[in-house]
């Protein structure tokens, strides 16, 4: 029994310290590390369920694939590496240390003779003299030499590059050190507490203050890495740690307040810097520190490092004007909103929840077409490295919101505050999409000469107003027909057509007209009919604008190109309204921006251990790879000299050096003999 | 015979007047830059600039041909700067800039010269022609000079675009590919001279040509050569150390892989009589992997220290980071295999060749296929 354990222990020791095992471990660790780069780590669990389905989701969860680098099996591999390296050092240390000191002067003559690298020379010199000159030579070559008297002559034992061995210690103990440092910064303590039931991951979406103590970590927690978002003018005394499918709340030993968050931009619109002015207060509310942090410039306080990590909207207040898109009037209603908050909206079309999701003060858009290749030298060379940024433009603020109906269905909208120029005309844009992975489709509302959408809205109201239709139709018919035809049957027919076209359009835009034509008109005549209807619609719409202006006590619209475009754009935009998906349009009138800064807070006591280990690793690797360990022996007897050389690593440099020493020996033996004569 | 006995003189006595002149020029240049632009540098950047003086001087003493290269690149770059007269538009007007030494022109020349060098090396290898092999070396040297001029001028151009846009050209995939070509070629030229084995060039230049191919595709298809301002995460002096150190690693591993390929061919008798002896290939392979490993170790540590400052943790298991670890482990394994009797030879050569795929994936594969915190280049 005892011998069996002893035997087992010994073979484990053998295995762990074997080079082949080390090579396997390095390779296995490399392969294992790939897993976490292929599968995105630490995503919300719902994403994985969608990706893999419920069955595989569970299998992968059991395997720890969503957080590979903290999974038990991965840590086991690392543990083996540390164990193997430690055992390896333990095994080699005594030998190597001895070797570093030793000159191996006890080497026997037979073994020298058995060396692969040996060289013999005859000499007439007395051994002492040759030994002295050889020693001088070797010392000049950077060797440490020990000269020994032997019964029938001399032995020189020389060594160089002992630091190679030192390098071995440094590099390999550095590996152990770095792993330990990493472990100190890992979440082992929490894992243990979790297994023992002292701590639990919070998965509910509840206010921070309501998170129970079992999911909170104390300010004295030796290591953590969490993040928190603070709006300007607010403060936080906790950080959130994302773990598995939930989070933990880390109580901080101080309070961080954000005074201001700033973004600077390059002239091209790309972000140039992110900075936060922060203040730290202790628990009693006394200010302890004030600093500006930026990317690459963290603040370290109380061993906690505070980093600029991200930014977001911190609850910008929005003043909006709501338009009822399908009302025959142009009455508007005011709405106040705050980003990240919800409002309910009661409208004729039902009740909605308005969820304000974001506000962006800048939007840099590419407004240009393709640049043509000019075919000159520059294009042969791939073009100028100075990029052409003429097409990039800041198109101003925009805000995003979701409109959720009573059934819980939501569409997402993105409205610009300022008009955009497209094809030479100006529009106010509102984007809509059904799901986050679609891109926005835009409703373009034309501006009038005053730079507002009022004319568009007025005309839209008039076109939707059934009561106005007879008057519009009448005016249209009079305009369209020569005076002789007034009052005739033709006029009645035309009035009827116009009323019909207007009614169809008000019901569903061009789409309804299209359906009607398809139903009623034989195929051969459809194109012609469509052209006629369109013409009627445009002319009738122009009349509608006249009426609308008159009712609003405004001067009649000019019969010019601009009005023509206004009418056409209004018709297009109205037609799009039917697929816009919301009965209201929210126009941004004013905003009061509040930014939020995303901070990361870390405490990592293992960092210095890791850095120190890294320093040792670097030194060790250089010593091992660039200090060549080698030994030379010169055994001198009267009339005969033998040079032998050895090294742990046989490289071409070693061979060259051996040849050099051998030649040197020849020279020395001859030289001394000639000078002795 | 006498020579063998001479003790090596102390380093300082071995230096020639040219060595000293070189050091003096390097120091003058750096100090001039410091006095002129010191106001725009932070303390770390000043320290790096000062550390560059002894590093370059010693490097020049250690590897003599570096001195003329440095002087030529320096002189032509200064000439190019003067041609700009502070005006970017001169790029398309001034003759020298337009056809030779604006950054883009110089880099395209570099591409062409590397292509020619590859052909020359292969011709020399196949026809056993010393002349062609020598031409290969000369072309490679010229390509290196052009490439460095291109990067220097690009650096200058970036400041002409805007004082806040200017930055050292090691910040995006285009720039680091040029850097990769240059570092790989320089390391190769060093070993070529040291081992008197120009035949290796045929293989090493293949990997450089592949990189050149990528640069050309990236330029013409993606317009990636445009100078972009730095995103905030990259605005750090760490970048100046981390990126070049990494590329010494990548370059060295690529050379080792190509020589591994040559080793495998030669050990099967293919081109065996034309290539250097197997021991030579093996030895250069070891030397390059040693350099690569040492620098990659440093680069990874520097990367970790930078990450600690920029992302709030020295190790986040970000895909790029993790792949750097994988590369590093791979070559640690390689170095250990070499120490095991019975595993050397073709096994090591295969391992080095496979290493190139691992390295390439870490270098560009990660940027194309995986997403993460590293922001210097997505395709
Ligand atoms: C991440 C882990 C490791 C790294 C980075 C590493 C690195 C190195 C390096 C760079 C060398 C020098 C190789 C050369 O001179 O060509 C070396 C040698 C060596 N390593 Fe490791 N090693 C690691 C793990 C291990 C382990 C686990 C063992 C034990 C089984 C081990 C045992 C050795 C031995 C015995 C030598 C030879 C020393 C000599 O004779 O000079 N190494 N190591």
JSON list of N, CA, C and O in Angstrom, two decimals, chain A residues 37 40 69 137 185 225 266 270 272 296 307 377-378 380-383 385 387 600 602 611 618 626 652-653, chain B residues 98 104 164 194 220 225-228 230 233 283 287 291 306 308-310 312 314 316-317 323 370-371:
[
{"chain": "A", "resi": 37, "resn": "UNK", "atom": "N", "xyz": [-12.62, 32.26, -28.06]},
{"chain": "A", "resi": 37, "resn": "UNK", "atom": "CA", "xyz": [-12.54, 33.32, -29.06]},
{"chain": "A", "resi": 37, "resn": "UNK", "atom": "C", "xyz": [-13.53, 33.06, -30.18]},
{"chain": "A", "resi": 37, "resn": "UNK", "atom": "O", "xyz": [-13.89, 33.96, -30.92]},
{"chain": "A", "resi": 40, "resn": "UNK", "atom": "N", "xyz": [-18.70, 33.90, -28.67]},
{"chain": "A", "resi": 40, "resn": "UNK", "atom": "CA", "xyz": [-18.67, 35.17, -27.94]},
{"chain": "A", "resi": 40, "resn": "UNK", "atom": "C", "xyz": [-18.97, 34.93, -26.46]},
{"chain": "A", "resi": 40, "resn": "UNK", "atom": "O", "xyz": [-19.94, 34.27, -26.13]},
{"chain": "A", "resi": 69, "resn": "UNK", "atom": "N", "xyz": [-12.98, 30.95, -19.75]},
{"chain": "A", "resi": 69, "resn": "UNK", "atom": "CA", "xyz": [-11.72, 31.18, -19.06]},
{"chain": "A", "resi": 69, "resn": "UNK", "atom": "C", "xyz": [-11.87, 31.13, -17.54]},
{"chain": "A", "resi": 69, "resn": "UNK", "atom": "O", "xyz": [-10.89, 31.25, -16.82]},
{"chain": "A", "resi": 137, "resn": "UNK", "atom": "N", "xyz": [43.96, 33.36, -22.64]},
{"chain": "A", "resi": 137, "resn": "UNK", "atom": "CA", "xyz": [43.12, 33.34, -23.85]},
{"chain": "A", "resi": 137, "resn": "UNK", "atom": "C", "xyz": [41.65, 33.15, -23.49]},
{"chain": "A", "resi": 137, "resn": "UNK", "atom": "O", "xyz": [40.79, 33.91, -23.93]},
{"chain": "A", "resi": 185, "resn": "UNK", "atom": "N", "xyz": [-6.61, 38.03, -8.94]},
{"chain": "A", "resi": 185, "resn": "UNK", "atom": "CA", "xyz": [-7.56, 38.99, -9.51]},
{"chain": "A", "resi": 185, "resn": "UNK", "atom": "C", "xyz": [-8.79, 38.31, -10.09]},
{"chain": "A", "resi": 185, "resn": "UNK", "atom": "O", "xyz": [-9.67, 38.97, -10.62]},
{"chain": "A", "resi": 225, "resn": "UNK", "atom": "N", "xyz": [-14.00, 43.88, -10.75]},
{"chain": "A", "resi": 225, "resn": "UNK", "atom": "CA", "xyz": [-13.95, 44.65, -11.98]},
{"chain": "A", "resi": 225, "resn": "UNK", "atom": "C", "xyz": [-15.39, 44.91, -12.38]},
{"chain": "A", "resi": 225, "resn": "UNK", "atom": "O", "xyz": [-16.08, 44.02, -12.87]},
{"chain": "A", "resi": 266, "resn": "UNK", "atom": "N", "xyz": [-12.95, 65.22, -34.19]},
{"chain": "A", "resi": 266, "resn": "UNK", "atom": "CA", "xyz": [-12.08, 65.72, -35.26]},
{"chain": "A", "resi": 266, "resn": "UNK", "atom": "C", "xyz": [-12.95, 66.48, -36.26]},
{"chain": "A", "resi": 266, "resn": "UNK", "atom": "O", "xyz": [-14.18, 66.33, -36.26]},
{"chain": "A", "resi": 270, "resn": "UNK", "atom": "N", "xyz": [-15.14, 62.12, -36.58]},
{"chain": "A", "resi": 270, "resn": "UNK", "atom": "CA", "xyz": [-14.81, 60.97, -35.72]},
{"chain": "A", "resi": 270, "resn": "UNK", "atom": "C", "xyz": [-14.51, 61.48, -34.31]},
{"chain": "A", "resi": 270, "resn": "UNK", "atom": "O", "xyz": [-14.02, 62.59, -34.14]},
{"chain": "A", "resi": 272, "resn": "UNK", "atom": "N", "xyz": [-12.67, 62.22, -30.92]},
{"chain": "A", "resi": 272, "resn": "UNK", "atom": "CA", "xyz": [-11.26, 62.47, -30.68]},
{"chain": "A", "resi": 272, "resn": "UNK", "atom": "C", "xyz": [-10.91, 62.18, -29.22]},
{"chain": "A", "resi": 272, "resn": "UNK", "atom": "O", "xyz": [-9.86, 61.66, -28.92]},
{"chain": "A", "resi": 296, "resn": "UNK", "atom": "N", "xyz": [-7.36, 55.97, -21.63]},
{"chain": "A", "resi": 296, "resn": "UNK", "atom": "CA", "xyz": [-5.91, 55.85, -21.44]},
{"chain": "A", "resi": 296, "resn": "UNK", "atom": "C", "xyz": [-5.38, 56.69, -20.27]},
{"chain": "A", "resi": 296, "resn": "UNK", "atom": "O", "xyz": [-4.19, 56.71, -20.03]},
{"chain": "A", "resi": 307, "resn": "UNK", "atom": "N", "xyz": [-11.82, 54.08, -14.67]},
{"chain": "A", "resi": 307, "resn": "UNK", "atom": "CA", "xyz": [-11.55, 54.26, -16.09]},
{"chain": "A", "resi": 307, "resn": "UNK", "atom": "C", "xyz": [-12.73, 54.86, -16.84]},
{"chain": "A", "resi": 307, "resn": "UNK", "atom": "O", "xyz": [-13.87, 54.55, -16.52]},
{"chain": "A", "resi": 377, "resn": "UNK", "atom": "N", "xyz": [-1.73, 59.65, -62.14]},
{"chain": "A", "resi": 377, "resn": "UNK", "atom": "CA", "xyz": [-0.72, 58.91, -61.39]},
{"chain": "A", "resi": 377, "resn": "UNK", "atom": "C", "xyz": [-1.24, 58.47, -60.04]},
{"chain": "A", "resi": 377, "resn": "UNK", "atom": "O", "xyz": [-1.00, 57.36, -59.60]},
{"chain": "A", "resi": 378, "resn": "UNK", "atom": "N", "xyz": [-1.94, 59.36, -59.38]},
{"chain": "A", "resi": 378, "resn": "UNK", "atom": "CA", "xyz": [-2.39, 59.06, -58.04]},
{"chain": "A", "resi": 378, "resn": "UNK", "atom": "C", "xyz": [-3.26, 57.81, -58.00]},
{"chain": "A", "resi": 378, "resn": "UNK", "atom": "O", "xyz": [-3.17, 57.03, -57.08]},
{"chain": "A", "resi": 380, "resn": "UNK", "atom": "N", "xyz": [-3.06, 55.38, -60.07]},
{"chain": "A", "resi": 380, "resn": "UNK", "atom": "CA", "xyz": [-2.19, 54.23, -60.31]},
{"chain": "A", "resi": 380, "resn": "UNK", "atom": "C", "xyz": [-1.58, 53.78, -58.98]},
{"chain": "A", "resi": 380, "resn": "UNK", "atom": "O", "xyz": [-1.37, 52.61, -58.72]},
{"chain": "A", "resi": 381, "resn": "UNK", "atom": "N", "xyz": [-1.31, 54.75, -58.12]},
{"chain": "A", "resi": 381, "resn": "UNK", "atom": "CA", "xyz": [-0.69, 54.45, -56.84]},
{"chain": "A", "resi": 381, "resn": "UNK", "atom": "C", "xyz": [-1.72, 54.10, -55.77]},
{"chain": "A", "resi": 381, "resn": "UNK", "atom": "O", "xyz": [-1.40, 53.99, -54.61]},
{"chain": "A", "resi": 382, "resn": "UNK", "atom": "N", "xyz": [-2.97, 53.98, -56.17]},
{"chain": "A", "resi": 382, "resn": "UNK", "atom": "CA", "xyz": [-3.99, 53.65, -55.18]},
{"chain": "A", "resi": 382, "resn": "UNK", "atom": "C", "xyz": [-4.71, 54.87, -54.66]},
{"chain": "A", "resi": 382, "resn": "UNK", "atom": "O", "xyz": [-5.58, 54.76, -53.83]},
{"chain": "A", "resi": 383, "resn": "UNK", "atom": "N", "xyz": [-4.33, 56.04, -55.18]},
{"chain": "A", "resi": 383, "resn": "UNK", "atom": "CA", "xyz": [-5.02, 57.25, -54.75]},
{"chain": "A", "resi": 383, "resn": "UNK", "atom": "C", "xyz": [-4.29, 57.93, -53.62]},
{"chain": "A", "resi": 383, "resn": "UNK", "atom": "O", "xyz": [-3.37, 57.40, -53.04]},
{"chain": "A", "resi": 385, "resn": "UNK", "atom": "N", "xyz": [-3.44, 59.35, -50.03]},
{"chain": "A", "resi": 385, "resn": "UNK", "atom": "CA", "xyz": [-3.73, 58.89, -48.68]},
{"chain": "A", "resi": 385, "resn": "UNK", "atom": "C", "xyz": [-4.53, 59.91, -47.89]},
{"chain": "A", "resi": 385, "resn": "UNK", "atom": "O", "xyz": [-4.96, 59.64, -46.77]},
{"chain": "A", "resi": 387, "resn": "UNK", "atom": "N", "xyz": [-7.72, 61.44, -47.17]},
{"chain": "A", "resi": 387, "resn": "UNK", "atom": "CA", "xyz": [-9.05, 60.97, -47.53]},
{"chain": "A", "resi": 387, "resn": "UNK", "atom": "C", "xyz": [-9.96, 62.15, -47.84]},
{"chain": "A", "resi": 387, "resn": "UNK", "atom": "O", "xyz": [-9.78, 63.26, -47.36]},
{"chain": "A", "resi": 600, "resn": "UNK", "atom": "N", "xyz": [-15.51, 52.32, -15.54]},
{"chain": "A", "resi": 600, "resn": "UNK", "atom": "CA", "xyz": [-15.17, 50.99, -15.09]},
{"chain": "A", "resi": 600, "resn": "UNK", "atom": "C", "xyz": [-14.32, 51.14, -13.84]},
{"chain": "A", "resi": 600, "resn": "UNK", "atom": "O", "xyz": [-13.44, 52.01, -13.79]},
{"chain": "A", "resi": 602, "resn": "UNK", "atom": "N", "xyz": [-11.97, 49.09, -11.02]},
{"chain": "A", "resi": 602, "resn": "UNK", "atom": "CA", "xyz": [-11.32, 47.80, -10.77]},
{"chain": "A", "resi": 602, "resn": "UNK", "atom": "C", "xyz": [-10.40, 47.90, -9.56]},
{"chain": "A", "resi": 602, "resn": "UNK", "atom": "O", "xyz": [-9.80, 48.93, -9.29]},
{"chain": "A", "resi": 611, "resn": "UNK", "atom": "N", "xyz": [2.95, 41.92, -12.92]},
{"chain": "A", "resi": 611, "resn": "UNK", "atom": "CA", "xyz": [3.97, 42.75, -13.56]},
{"chain": "A", "resi": 611, "resn": "UNK", "atom": "C", "xyz": [5.36, 42.31, -13.16]},
{"chain": "A", "resi": 611, "resn": "UNK", "atom": "O", "xyz": [6.27, 42.25, -14.01]},
{"chain": "A", "resi": 618, "resn": "UNK", "atom": "N", "xyz": [10.62, 38.25, -18.84]},
{"chain": "A", "resi": 618, "resn": "UNK", "atom": "CA", "xyz": [11.39, 38.87, -19.92]},
{"chain": "A", "resi": 618, "resn": "UNK", "atom": "C", "xyz": [12.89, 38.63, -19.72]},
{"chain": "A", "resi": 618, "resn": "UNK", "atom": "O", "xyz": [13.58, 38.18, -20.64]},
{"chain": "A", "resi": 626, "resn": "UNK", "atom": "N", "xyz": [19.63, 34.02, -25.11]},
{"chain": "A", "resi": 626, "resn": "UNK", "atom": "CA", "xyz": [20.77, 34.77, -25.62]},
{"chain": "A", "resi": 626, "resn": "UNK", "atom": "C", "xyz": [22.06, 34.61, -24.83]},
{"chain": "A", "resi": 626, "resn": "UNK", "atom": "O", "xyz": [23.10, 35.09, -25.25]},
{"chain": "A", "resi": 652, "resn": "UNK", "atom": "N", "xyz": [25.07, 26.17, -34.48]},
{"chain": "A", "resi": 652, "resn": "UNK", "atom": "CA", "xyz": [26.18, 26.45, -35.40]},
{"chain": "A", "resi": 652, "resn": "UNK", "atom": "C", "xyz": [27.18, 27.38, -34.74]},
{"chain": "A", "resi": 652, "resn": "UNK", "atom": "O", "xyz": [28.40, 27.23, -34.90]},
{"chain": "A", "resi": 653, "resn": "UNK", "atom": "N", "xyz": [26.67, 28.30, -33.91]},
{"chain": "A", "resi": 653, "resn": "UNK", "atom": "CA", "xyz": [27.58, 29.20, -33.20]},
{"chain": "A", "resi": 653, "resn": "UNK", "atom": "C", "xyz": [28.54, 28.40, -32.33]},
{"chain": "A", "resi": 653, "resn": "UNK", "atom": "O", "xyz": [29.73, 28.73, -32.23]},
{"chain": "B", "resi": 98, "resn": "UNK", "atom": "N", "xyz": [5.26, 63.23, -56.53]},
{"chain": "B", "resi": 98, "resn": "UNK", "atom": "CA", "xyz": [4.21, 62.58, -57.30]},
{"chain": "B", "resi": 98, "resn": "UNK", "atom": "C", "xyz": [4.63, 61.18, -57.74]},
{"chain": "B", "resi": 98, "resn": "UNK", "atom": "O", "xyz": [3.85, 60.25, -57.67]},
{"chain": "B", "resi": 104, "resn": "UNK", "atom": "N", "xyz": [2.47, 57.40, -50.54]},
{"chain": "B", "resi": 104, "resn": "UNK", "atom": "CA", "xyz": [1.82, 56.35, -51.32]},
{"chain": "B", "resi": 104, "resn": "UNK", "atom": "C", "xyz": [2.71, 55.88, -52.47]},
{"chain": "B", "resi": 104, "resn": "UNK", "atom": "O", "xyz": [2.82, 54.68, -52.73]},
{"chain": "B", "resi": 164, "resn": "UNK", "atom": "N", "xyz": [-3.93, 67.68, -35.10]},
{"chain": "B", "resi": 164, "resn": "UNK", "atom": "CA", "xyz": [-4.54, 66.69, -34.20]},
{"chain": "B", "resi": 164, "resn": "UNK", "atom": "C", "xyz": [-4.73, 65.34, -34.88]},
{"chain": "B", "resi": 164, "resn": "UNK", "atom": "O", "xyz": [-5.04, 64.35, -34.24]},
{"chain": "B", "resi": 194, "resn": "UNK", "atom": "N", "xyz": [24.66, 37.02, -42.31]},
{"chain": "B", "resi": 194, "resn": "UNK", "atom": "CA", "xyz": [25.33, 36.30, -41.24]},
{"chain": "B", "resi": 194, "resn": "UNK", "atom": "C", "xyz": [25.64, 34.86, -41.65]},
{"chain": "B", "resi": 194, "resn": "UNK", "atom": "O", "xyz": [26.70, 34.31, -41.33]},
{"chain": "B", "resi": 220, "resn": "UNK", "atom": "N", "xyz": [-6.37, 49.12, -53.26]},
{"chain": "B", "resi": 220, "resn": "UNK", "atom": "CA", "xyz": [-7.19, 49.39, -54.44]},
{"chain": "B", "resi": 220, "resn": "UNK", "atom": "C", "xyz": [-8.64, 49.00, -54.24]},
{"chain": "B", "resi": 220, "resn": "UNK", "atom": "O", "xyz": [-9.54, 49.61, -54.78]},
{"chain": "B", "resi": 225, "resn": "UNK", "atom": "N", "xyz": [-5.58, 52.88, -47.52]},
{"chain": "B", "resi": 225, "resn": "UNK", "atom": "CA", "xyz": [-4.36, 53.66, -47.33]},
{"chain": "B", "resi": 225, "resn": "UNK", "atom": "C", "xyz": [-4.67, 55.07, -46.86]},
{"chain": "B", "resi": 225, "resn": "UNK", "atom": "O", "xyz": [-3.76, 55.83, -46.58]},
{"chain": "B", "resi": 226, "resn": "UNK", "atom": "N", "xyz": [-5.93, 55.42, -46.76]},
{"chain": "B", "resi": 226, "resn": "UNK", "atom": "CA", "xyz": [-6.25, 56.78, -46.32]},
{"chain": "B", "resi": 226, "resn": "UNK", "atom": "C", "xyz": [-5.83, 56.98, -44.87]},
{"chain": "B", "resi": 226, "resn": "UNK", "atom": "O", "xyz": [-6.00, 56.10, -44.04]},
{"chain": "B", "resi": 227, "resn": "UNK", "atom": "N", "xyz": [-5.28, 58.14, -44.62]},
{"chain": "B", "resi": 227, "resn": "UNK", "atom": "CA", "xyz": [-4.83, 58.43, -43.26]},
{"chain": "B", "resi": 227, "resn": "UNK", "atom": "C", "xyz": [-6.03, 58.85, -42.41]},
{"chain": "B", "resi": 227, "resn": "UNK", "atom": "O", "xyz": [-6.73, 59.80, -42.76]},
{"chain": "B", "resi": 228, "resn": "UNK", "atom": "N", "xyz": [-6.29, 58.11, -41.38]},
{"chain": "B", "resi": 228, "resn": "UNK", "atom": "CA", "xyz": [-7.43, 58.41, -40.50]},
{"chain": "B", "resi": 228, "resn": "UNK", "atom": "C", "xyz": [-6.90, 58.89, -39.16]},
{"chain": "B", "resi": 228, "resn": "UNK", "atom": "O", "xyz": [-5.88, 58.41, -38.70]},
{"chain": "B", "resi": 230, "resn": "UNK", "atom": "N", "xyz": [-6.67, 59.11, -35.09]},
{"chain": "B", "resi": 230, "resn": "UNK", "atom": "CA", "xyz": [-6.70, 58.02, -34.12]},
{"chain": "B", "resi": 230, "resn": "UNK", "atom": "C", "xyz": [-7.97, 58.05, -33.28]},
{"chain": "B", "resi": 230, "resn": "UNK", "atom": "O", "xyz": [-8.41, 59.10, -32.85]},
{"chain": "B", "resi": 233, "resn": "UNK", "atom": "N", "xyz": [-8.95, 55.34, -28.03]},
{"chain": "B", "resi": 233, "resn": "UNK", "atom": "CA", "xyz": [-8.28, 54.21, -27.37]},
{"chain": "B", "resi": 233, "resn": "UNK", "atom": "C", "xyz": [-6.82, 54.06, -27.84]},
{"chain": "B", "resi": 233, "resn": "UNK", "atom": "O", "xyz": [-5.98, 53.56, -27.11]},
{"chain": "B", "resi": 283, "resn": "UNK", "atom": "N", "xyz": [19.14, 25.99, -37.91]},
{"chain": "B", "resi": 283, "resn": "UNK", "atom": "CA", "xyz": [19.73, 26.97, -37.01]},
{"chain": "B", "resi": 283, "resn": "UNK", "atom": "C", "xyz": [19.08, 28.35, -37.18]},
{"chain": "B", "resi": 283, "resn": "UNK", "atom": "O", "xyz": [18.77, 29.02, -36.20]},
{"chain": "B", "resi": 287, "resn": "UNK", "atom": "N", "xyz": [17.03, 30.55, -34.51]},
{"chain": "B", "resi": 287, "resn": "UNK", "atom": "CA", "xyz": [17.40, 31.93, -34.18]},
{"chain": "B", "resi": 287, "resn": "UNK", "atom": "C", "xyz": [16.21, 32.86, -34.34]},
{"chain": "B", "resi": 287, "resn": "UNK", "atom": "O", "xyz": [15.95, 33.71, -33.50]},
{"chain": "B", "resi": 291, "resn": "UNK", "atom": "N", "xyz": [14.29, 35.08, -31.47]},
{"chain": "B", "resi": 291, "resn": "UNK", "atom": "CA", "xyz": [14.03, 36.54, -31.51]},
{"chain": "B", "resi": 291, "resn": "UNK", "atom": "C", "xyz": [12.54, 36.79, -31.41]},
{"chain": "B", "resi": 291, "resn": "UNK", "atom": "O", "xyz": [12.08, 37.64, -30.63]},
{"chain": "B", "resi": 306, "resn": "UNK", "atom": "N", "xyz": [-0.74, 48.10, -21.36]},
{"chain": "B", "resi": 306, "resn": "UNK", "atom": "CA", "xyz": [-1.57, 49.11, -22.03]},
{"chain": "B", "resi": 306, "resn": "UNK", "atom": "C", "xyz": [-3.04, 48.86, -21.74]},
{"chain": "B", "resi": 306, "resn": "UNK", "atom": "O", "xyz": [-3.81, 49.77, -21.39]},
{"chain": "B", "resi": 308, "resn": "UNK", "atom": "N", "xyz": [-4.28, 47.48, -19.26]},
{"chain": "B", "resi": 308, "resn": "UNK", "atom": "CA", "xyz": [-4.59, 47.84, -17.88]},
{"chain": "B", "resi": 308, "resn": "UNK", "atom": "C", "xyz": [-4.89, 49.33, -17.78]},
{"chain": "B", "resi": 308, "resn": "UNK", "atom": "O", "xyz": [-5.63, 49.77, -16.92]},
{"chain": "B", "resi": 309, "resn": "UNK", "atom": "N", "xyz": [-4.31, 50.09, -18.68]},
{"chain": "B", "resi": 309, "resn": "UNK", "atom": "CA", "xyz": [-4.51, 51.53, -18.62]},
{"chain": "B", "resi": 309, "resn": "UNK", "atom": "C", "xyz": [-5.71, 51.97, -19.45]},
{"chain": "B", "resi": 309, "resn": "UNK", "atom": "O", "xyz": [-6.36, 52.96, -19.13]},
{"chain": "B", "resi": 310, "resn": "UNK", "atom": "N", "xyz": [-5.99, 51.24, -20.51]},
{"chain": "B", "resi": 310, "resn": "UNK", "atom": "CA", "xyz": [-7.05, 51.68, -21.41]},
{"chain": "B", "resi": 310, "resn": "UNK", "atom": "C", "xyz": [-8.38, 51.00, -21.12]},
{"chain": "B", "resi": 310, "resn": "UNK", "atom": "O", "xyz": [-9.43, 51.63, -21.18]},
{"chain": "B", "resi": 312, "resn": "UNK", "atom": "N", "xyz": [-8.99, 48.92, -18.34]},
{"chain": "B", "resi": 312, "resn": "UNK", "atom": "CA", "xyz": [-9.27, 48.62, -16.95]},
{"chain": "B", "resi": 312, "resn": "UNK", "atom": "C", "xyz": [-8.94, 47.21, -16.53]},
{"chain": "B", "resi": 312, "resn": "UNK", "atom": "O", "xyz": [-9.44, 46.74, -15.52]},
{"chain": "B", "resi": 314, "resn": "UNK", "atom": "N", "xyz": [-5.55, 44.12, -17.09]},
{"chain": "B", "resi": 314, "resn": "UNK", "atom": "CA", "xyz": [-4.39, 43.74, -17.92]},
{"chain": "B", "resi": 314, "resn": "UNK", "atom": "C", "xyz": [-4.69, 42.53, -18.77]},
{"chain": "B", "resi": 314, "resn": "UNK", "atom": "O", "xyz": [-3.97, 42.24, -19.71]},
{"chain": "B", "resi": 316, "resn": "UNK", "atom": "N", "xyz": [-8.18, 40.64, -20.49]},
{"chain": "B", "resi": 316, "resn": "UNK", "atom": "CA", "xyz": [-9.63, 40.55, -20.57]},
{"chain": "B", "resi": 316, "resn": "UNK", "atom": "C", "xyz": [-10.10, 39.35, -21.39]},
{"chain": "B", "resi": 316, "resn": "UNK", "atom": "O", "xyz": [-11.26, 39.23, -21.67]},
{"chain": "B", "resi": 317, "resn": "UNK", "atom": "N", "xyz": [-9.18, 38.53, -21.83]},
{"chain": "B", "resi": 317, "resn": "UNK", "atom": "CA", "xyz": [-9.52, 37.42, -22.70]},
{"chain": "B", "resi": 317, "resn": "UNK", "atom": "C", "xyz": [-10.24, 37.91, -23.94]},
{"chain": "B", "resi": 317, "resn": "UNK", "atom": "O", "xyz": [-11.14, 37.26, -24.46]},
{"chain": "B", "resi": 323, "resn": "UNK", "atom": "N", "xyz": [-5.55, 35.24, -28.77]},
{"chain": "B", "resi": 323, "resn": "UNK", "atom": "CA", "xyz": [-4.79, 34.66, -29.88]},
{"chain": "B", "resi": 323, "resn": "UNK", "atom": "C", "xyz": [-3.31, 34.97, -29.75]},
{"chain": "B", "resi": 323, "resn": "UNK", "atom": "O", "xyz": [-2.47, 34.16, -30.15]},
{"chain": "B", "resi": 370, "resn": "UNK", "atom": "N", "xyz": [-13.48, 37.68, -35.91]},
{"chain": "B", "resi": 370, "resn": "UNK", "atom": "CA", "xyz": [-13.95, 37.78, -34.53]},
{"chain": "B", "resi": 370, "resn": "UNK", "atom": "C", "xyz": [-14.07, 39.24, -34.15]},
{"chain": "B", "resi": 370, "resn": "UNK", "atom": "O", "xyz": [-13.41, 40.09, -34.72]},
{"chain": "B", "resi": 371, "resn": "UNK", "atom": "N", "xyz": [-14.90, 39.52, -33.16]},
{"chain": "B", "resi": 371, "resn": "UNK", "atom": "CA", "xyz": [-15.01, 40.91, -32.76]},
{"chain": "B", "resi": 371, "resn": "UNK", "atom": "C", "xyz": [-14.48, 41.05, -31.35]},
{"chain": "B", "resi": 371, "resn": "UNK", "atom": "O", "xyz": [-14.47, 40.11, -30.58]}
]
